[in-house]
DNA sequence: CATAAATTTGCAAGCGCTTGCAATAAGGAA
DNA sequence: TTCCTTATTGCAAGCGCTTGCAAATTTATG
């Protein structure tokens, strides 16, 4: 390229300006201990006046930390993911880290390839927010002792740090809430089968029913995929049942929205004719009409905690994997009413 | 760190495996023209079997392209931004680029600092999705001839590539629509003053009124900040007016949601008592009840076009700045009804 | 078949930074 | 004041890659 970019200010310039060697500058900038206070100040001042900004690639190439962490997500168009991202971002900013975002678009190979590129690449650590982690690259990450944290997903090996929420308890609470309000025929819209939270939520649902001595009617469980589309289908199925369920528990809010839409289209009222309860409490949940009663997952907090775990792991690579499970909470709004 | 990370596979390994020099490998990998087909194949095969993945830092440090582009956004919790991001992401993936995400959280200094770090850093180009671009770093970007594109924001100098939408026309259309339905007292919730789109939308609003020979009643224009909170305030103000407006035009959907909430709290019905129209058509707009009538901005498309412009600019740095203005479109749903 | 021209390839330098190790300066104890 | 520590600093190597330039190889031409 023949364009004349102004020469970047490097560590050498700072060194020259402050009359020390470049290694000393490097040490100052990296908060090294053995630097005389007076030199430290000199260097810092020079850096400031020159407007020096470190070159990340060089730093990271030379073996230093890049202060960038990678985040792997399936896609972006999803309140659930966005919320978690928000938490991640907040905490990262606080810690002075930058974010590299990788969207996999559900392409398996891409995930694996990304993980490879990422680990030999720029980032100091990796956050995985993909519904189905592939054991293969998890193993790879572990074998390289590369710091990573799984968000809202299990790892059978138990060797990964994980942040999730009390899915089972949350579903149990929601179901109990419906039961206490007199509902006995509760439709359940399940999520993607293989995903951890799907299973846990279904378990919680079943547990509550059992506790009430109710026999599980399998026809009341409809398959969904955590999105509105599939939930509409599922709801239509449920609405066709005889007798019709008096309440629907959707495995996540997106599904609940789908359910609401289907219900309205069937000319039924929410909650007068049928109650709806969701899971997640994404921001949209409070702007629907009626506002959605749902189980709140502290999504942003999950993101924040994940970052904390990751950063600690980066600090101390020998840390044992940990699992943090945050509490869910029933958020009562307007989409559920007592059945009598 | 004493952890023994397995040695990464470098370009040298590939060179050795294929029996050529490392520079040749580099040329092959970068699609250089002057390489014999047979060597090309040899190298490619070796790279494949070794599972070679280029080290981005090294590449970019050495002056090559990183195939990463930076995206600067104020924050993440916003359907509007998320939608644009989605478009950006889609197009980027298609082109084989990765995304580095920077959130400024509205801190001015941070923006400037980021821009600096970014340009001397990893990315090949920059997408700016910040409501108020600061002339200072825009100038800096330009002086370095660093490729960048502004999304949904103006630049007085006219020297930036820009992607935006027909704000004026959209607002005009929406207002006309209300007028044609018989509304004569239309409240307007404005956005952040300094922002380009705020002005354009207000202009469109006024233009339509004028065309109908209506005198502008300044009290009908309430100040908002593009968020629900401020819109609630603004709406309360408007509802207090005598006579009450029969419709409210919110400068964006978020504001419209705030308006809806305030209206409901005032025990008025939408659209029976008062109509509401928004701007943007973020995904939430279609799940509110009643579903929001709004002016659709092709947000994801804006993101995609921005990427295209940027990529072209990266390809050819001498390209003149261009401006692409995408058409908005009135989306009629359920929050507006005729006034008689 | 020799030789110039065109096509390929390899070498070396260098991108900006970290870090082990050696060198120097400073501080104490003798 | 001298010598041994200890605190600071500087040097040089090297992280993995691109690229200008020269060398080597091939092809075309007379």
XYZ file of C-alpha atoms in Angstrom, chain B residues 31-267:
237
model
C -3.330 -16.205 -2.581
C -0.352 -14.671 -4.235
C -0.313 -14.895 -7.998
C 3.229 -15.986 -8.791
C 3.197 -19.472 -7.398
C 3.486 -22.574 -9.422
C 0.333 -24.600 -9.286
C 2.122 -27.750 -8.206
C 3.783 -26.046 -5.231
C 0.531 -24.413 -4.335
C -1.130 -27.772 -4.041
C 1.731 -29.257 -2.098
C 1.650 -26.460 0.404
C -2.089 -26.457 0.748
C -2.091 -30.141 1.388
C 0.623 -29.929 3.982
C -1.199 -27.113 5.721
C -4.366 -29.121 5.712
C -2.881 -32.297 7.123
C -0.972 -30.400 9.782
C -4.087 -28.520 10.728
C -2.321 -25.244 10.340
C -4.160 -22.131 11.427
C -2.516 -18.801 10.853
C -1.574 -16.690 13.795
C -3.436 -13.477 13.418
C -1.241 -11.305 15.541
C 1.851 -12.252 13.695
C 0.191 -11.745 10.380
C -1.199 -8.413 11.257
C 1.987 -7.318 12.962
C 3.940 -8.128 9.882
C 1.717 -5.856 7.924
C -0.734 -8.287 6.479
C -4.476 -8.232 6.769
C -6.046 -9.593 9.905
C -9.465 -10.216 8.448
C -10.925 -8.757 11.568
C -13.033 -5.688 11.602
C -13.894 -3.602 14.601
C -17.342 -2.495 15.598
C -17.846 0.365 17.974
C -21.221 0.532 19.688
C -22.410 2.454 22.715
C -23.944 -0.523 24.451
C -25.575 -3.822 23.879
C -28.972 -3.687 25.521
C -30.926 -2.348 22.683
C -32.917 -4.054 20.006
C -31.996 -1.428 17.519
C -28.304 -1.998 17.906
C -28.675 -5.720 18.112
C -30.497 -5.832 14.834
C -27.839 -3.880 13.049
C -25.189 -6.057 14.629
C -26.946 -9.065 13.337
C -26.775 -7.772 9.805
C -23.151 -6.880 10.235
C -22.354 -10.262 11.562
C -24.107 -12.057 8.756
C -22.247 -10.226 6.087
C -18.952 -10.513 7.856
C -19.285 -14.231 8.207
C -20.096 -14.480 4.574
C -16.908 -12.638 3.727
C -14.821 -14.658 6.126
C -14.106 -11.852 8.525
C -14.144 -11.869 12.292
C -15.569 -9.271 14.565
C -14.033 -7.329 17.367
C -16.651 -5.618 19.454
C -16.038 -2.482 21.420
C -18.658 -0.995 23.667
C -18.093 2.578 24.642
C -20.816 2.857 27.245
C -21.164 6.431 26.185
C -17.814 7.386 27.571
C -16.423 9.914 25.192
C -12.774 9.443 26.118
C -13.163 5.767 25.716
C -14.359 6.180 22.183
C -11.362 8.210 21.273
C -9.011 5.858 23.020
C -10.570 2.874 21.373
C -10.301 4.374 17.979
C -6.641 4.886 18.563
C -6.065 1.394 19.825
C -8.095 -0.047 17.052
C -6.392 1.703 14.229
C -2.903 0.850 15.313
C -4.193 -2.534 16.149
C -5.653 -5.637 14.918
C -8.518 -4.619 12.723
C -8.568 -3.954 9.022
C -11.415 -1.507 9.261
C -13.910 0.046 11.589
C -17.670 0.281 11.762
C -19.018 3.109 13.875
C -22.460 2.682 15.295
C -22.263 5.399 17.892
C -24.944 8.046 17.963
C -22.609 10.947 18.334
C -19.393 10.621 16.485
C -16.716 12.913 17.651
C -15.224 14.986 14.939
C -11.826 14.619 16.544
C -11.310 10.964 15.979
C -13.126 11.016 12.739
C -10.468 13.406 11.571
C -7.859 11.066 12.911
C -9.291 8.135 11.037
C -9.381 10.124 7.881
C -5.878 11.429 8.217
C -4.611 7.897 8.573
C -6.732 6.882 5.649
C -8.101 4.175 7.844
C -11.160 2.453 6.352
C -14.337 3.102 8.287
C -18.057 3.436 7.786
C -20.588 5.397 9.799
C -23.903 3.742 10.465
C -27.038 5.781 10.885
C -25.353 9.054 11.617
C -24.276 12.065 9.715
C -20.926 13.633 9.180
C -21.006 17.255 8.248
C -17.739 17.129 6.419
C -19.208 14.734 3.918
C -15.964 12.838 3.833
C -17.147 9.674 5.481
C -18.862 6.681 4.042
C -22.282 6.468 5.561
C -25.179 4.075 5.685
C -28.481 5.348 6.890
C -32.180 5.305 6.156
C -34.728 7.756 4.846
C -35.554 9.188 8.231
C -37.268 12.239 6.922
C -39.368 10.376 4.453
C -40.243 7.712 6.994
C -41.418 10.243 9.508
C -43.297 12.042 6.797
C -45.041 8.844 5.757
C -45.979 7.965 9.307
C -47.356 11.397 9.968
C -49.272 11.453 6.736
C -50.723 8.114 7.606
C -52.023 9.499 10.864
C -53.331 12.596 9.174
C -55.123 10.609 6.556
C -56.787 8.637 9.301
C -58.198 11.878 10.609
C -55.794 12.644 13.407
C -55.139 16.303 13.817
C -53.563 16.610 17.223
C -50.499 14.425 17.050
C -48.014 14.350 19.880
C -44.396 13.903 18.903
C -41.788 12.381 21.164
C -38.439 13.586 19.937
C -35.115 11.811 20.297
C -31.725 12.983 21.469
C -31.298 16.468 20.097
C -27.845 16.245 18.662
C -28.462 13.091 16.733
C -28.988 13.297 13.058
C -31.983 11.054 12.821
C -33.768 13.027 15.496
C -33.637 16.109 13.375
C -34.604 14.380 10.189
C -37.570 12.668 11.740
C -38.805 15.865 13.239
C -38.465 17.525 9.870
C -40.500 14.839 8.215
C -43.145 15.190 10.874
C -43.352 18.925 10.403
C -43.360 18.671 6.657
C -46.395 16.424 6.675
C -48.272 18.711 9.025
C -47.475 21.657 6.887
C -48.644 19.909 3.795
C -51.949 19.449 5.517
C -51.980 23.101 6.319
C -51.733 22.447 10.020
C -50.030 24.928 12.253
C -47.381 23.349 14.403
C -48.324 23.416 18.050
C -44.950 23.344 19.789
C -46.436 21.987 22.973
C -47.155 18.790 21.098
C -43.459 18.147 20.756
C -42.056 16.494 23.841
C -38.434 15.790 24.491
C -37.329 12.178 24.816
C -34.016 10.369 24.639
C -34.782 7.388 22.499
C -35.531 5.257 25.548
C -38.668 4.066 27.299
C -38.039 5.964 30.509
C -37.901 9.394 29.017
C -40.792 8.534 26.741
C -42.998 7.803 29.723
C -42.307 11.269 31.041
C -42.877 12.787 27.669
C -46.113 10.926 27.197
C -47.419 11.973 30.562
C -46.807 15.517 29.517
C -48.636 14.995 26.252
C -51.554 13.270 27.931
C -51.961 16.257 30.181
C -52.501 18.562 27.243
C -55.900 20.014 26.544
C -57.304 18.814 24.268
C -55.444 15.548 24.503
C -53.634 14.401 21.376
C -55.387 11.585 19.582
C -52.166 10.029 18.419
C -48.554 9.910 19.445
C -45.643 9.574 17.095
C -42.600 8.299 18.956
C -39.196 8.854 17.415
C -38.264 5.244 17.907
C -39.874 2.031 19.034
C -38.358 2.100 22.469
C -40.030 5.433 23.017
C -43.239 4.026 21.621
C -43.135 1.260 24.208
C -42.708 3.853 26.905
C -45.634 5.766 25.475
C -47.780 2.670 25.462
C -46.950 1.971 29.029
C -47.760 5.507 30.116
C -51.000 5.447 28.195
C -52.091 2.225 29.770
C -51.174 3.525 33.174
C -53.436 6.487 32.479
C -56.195 3.977 31.898
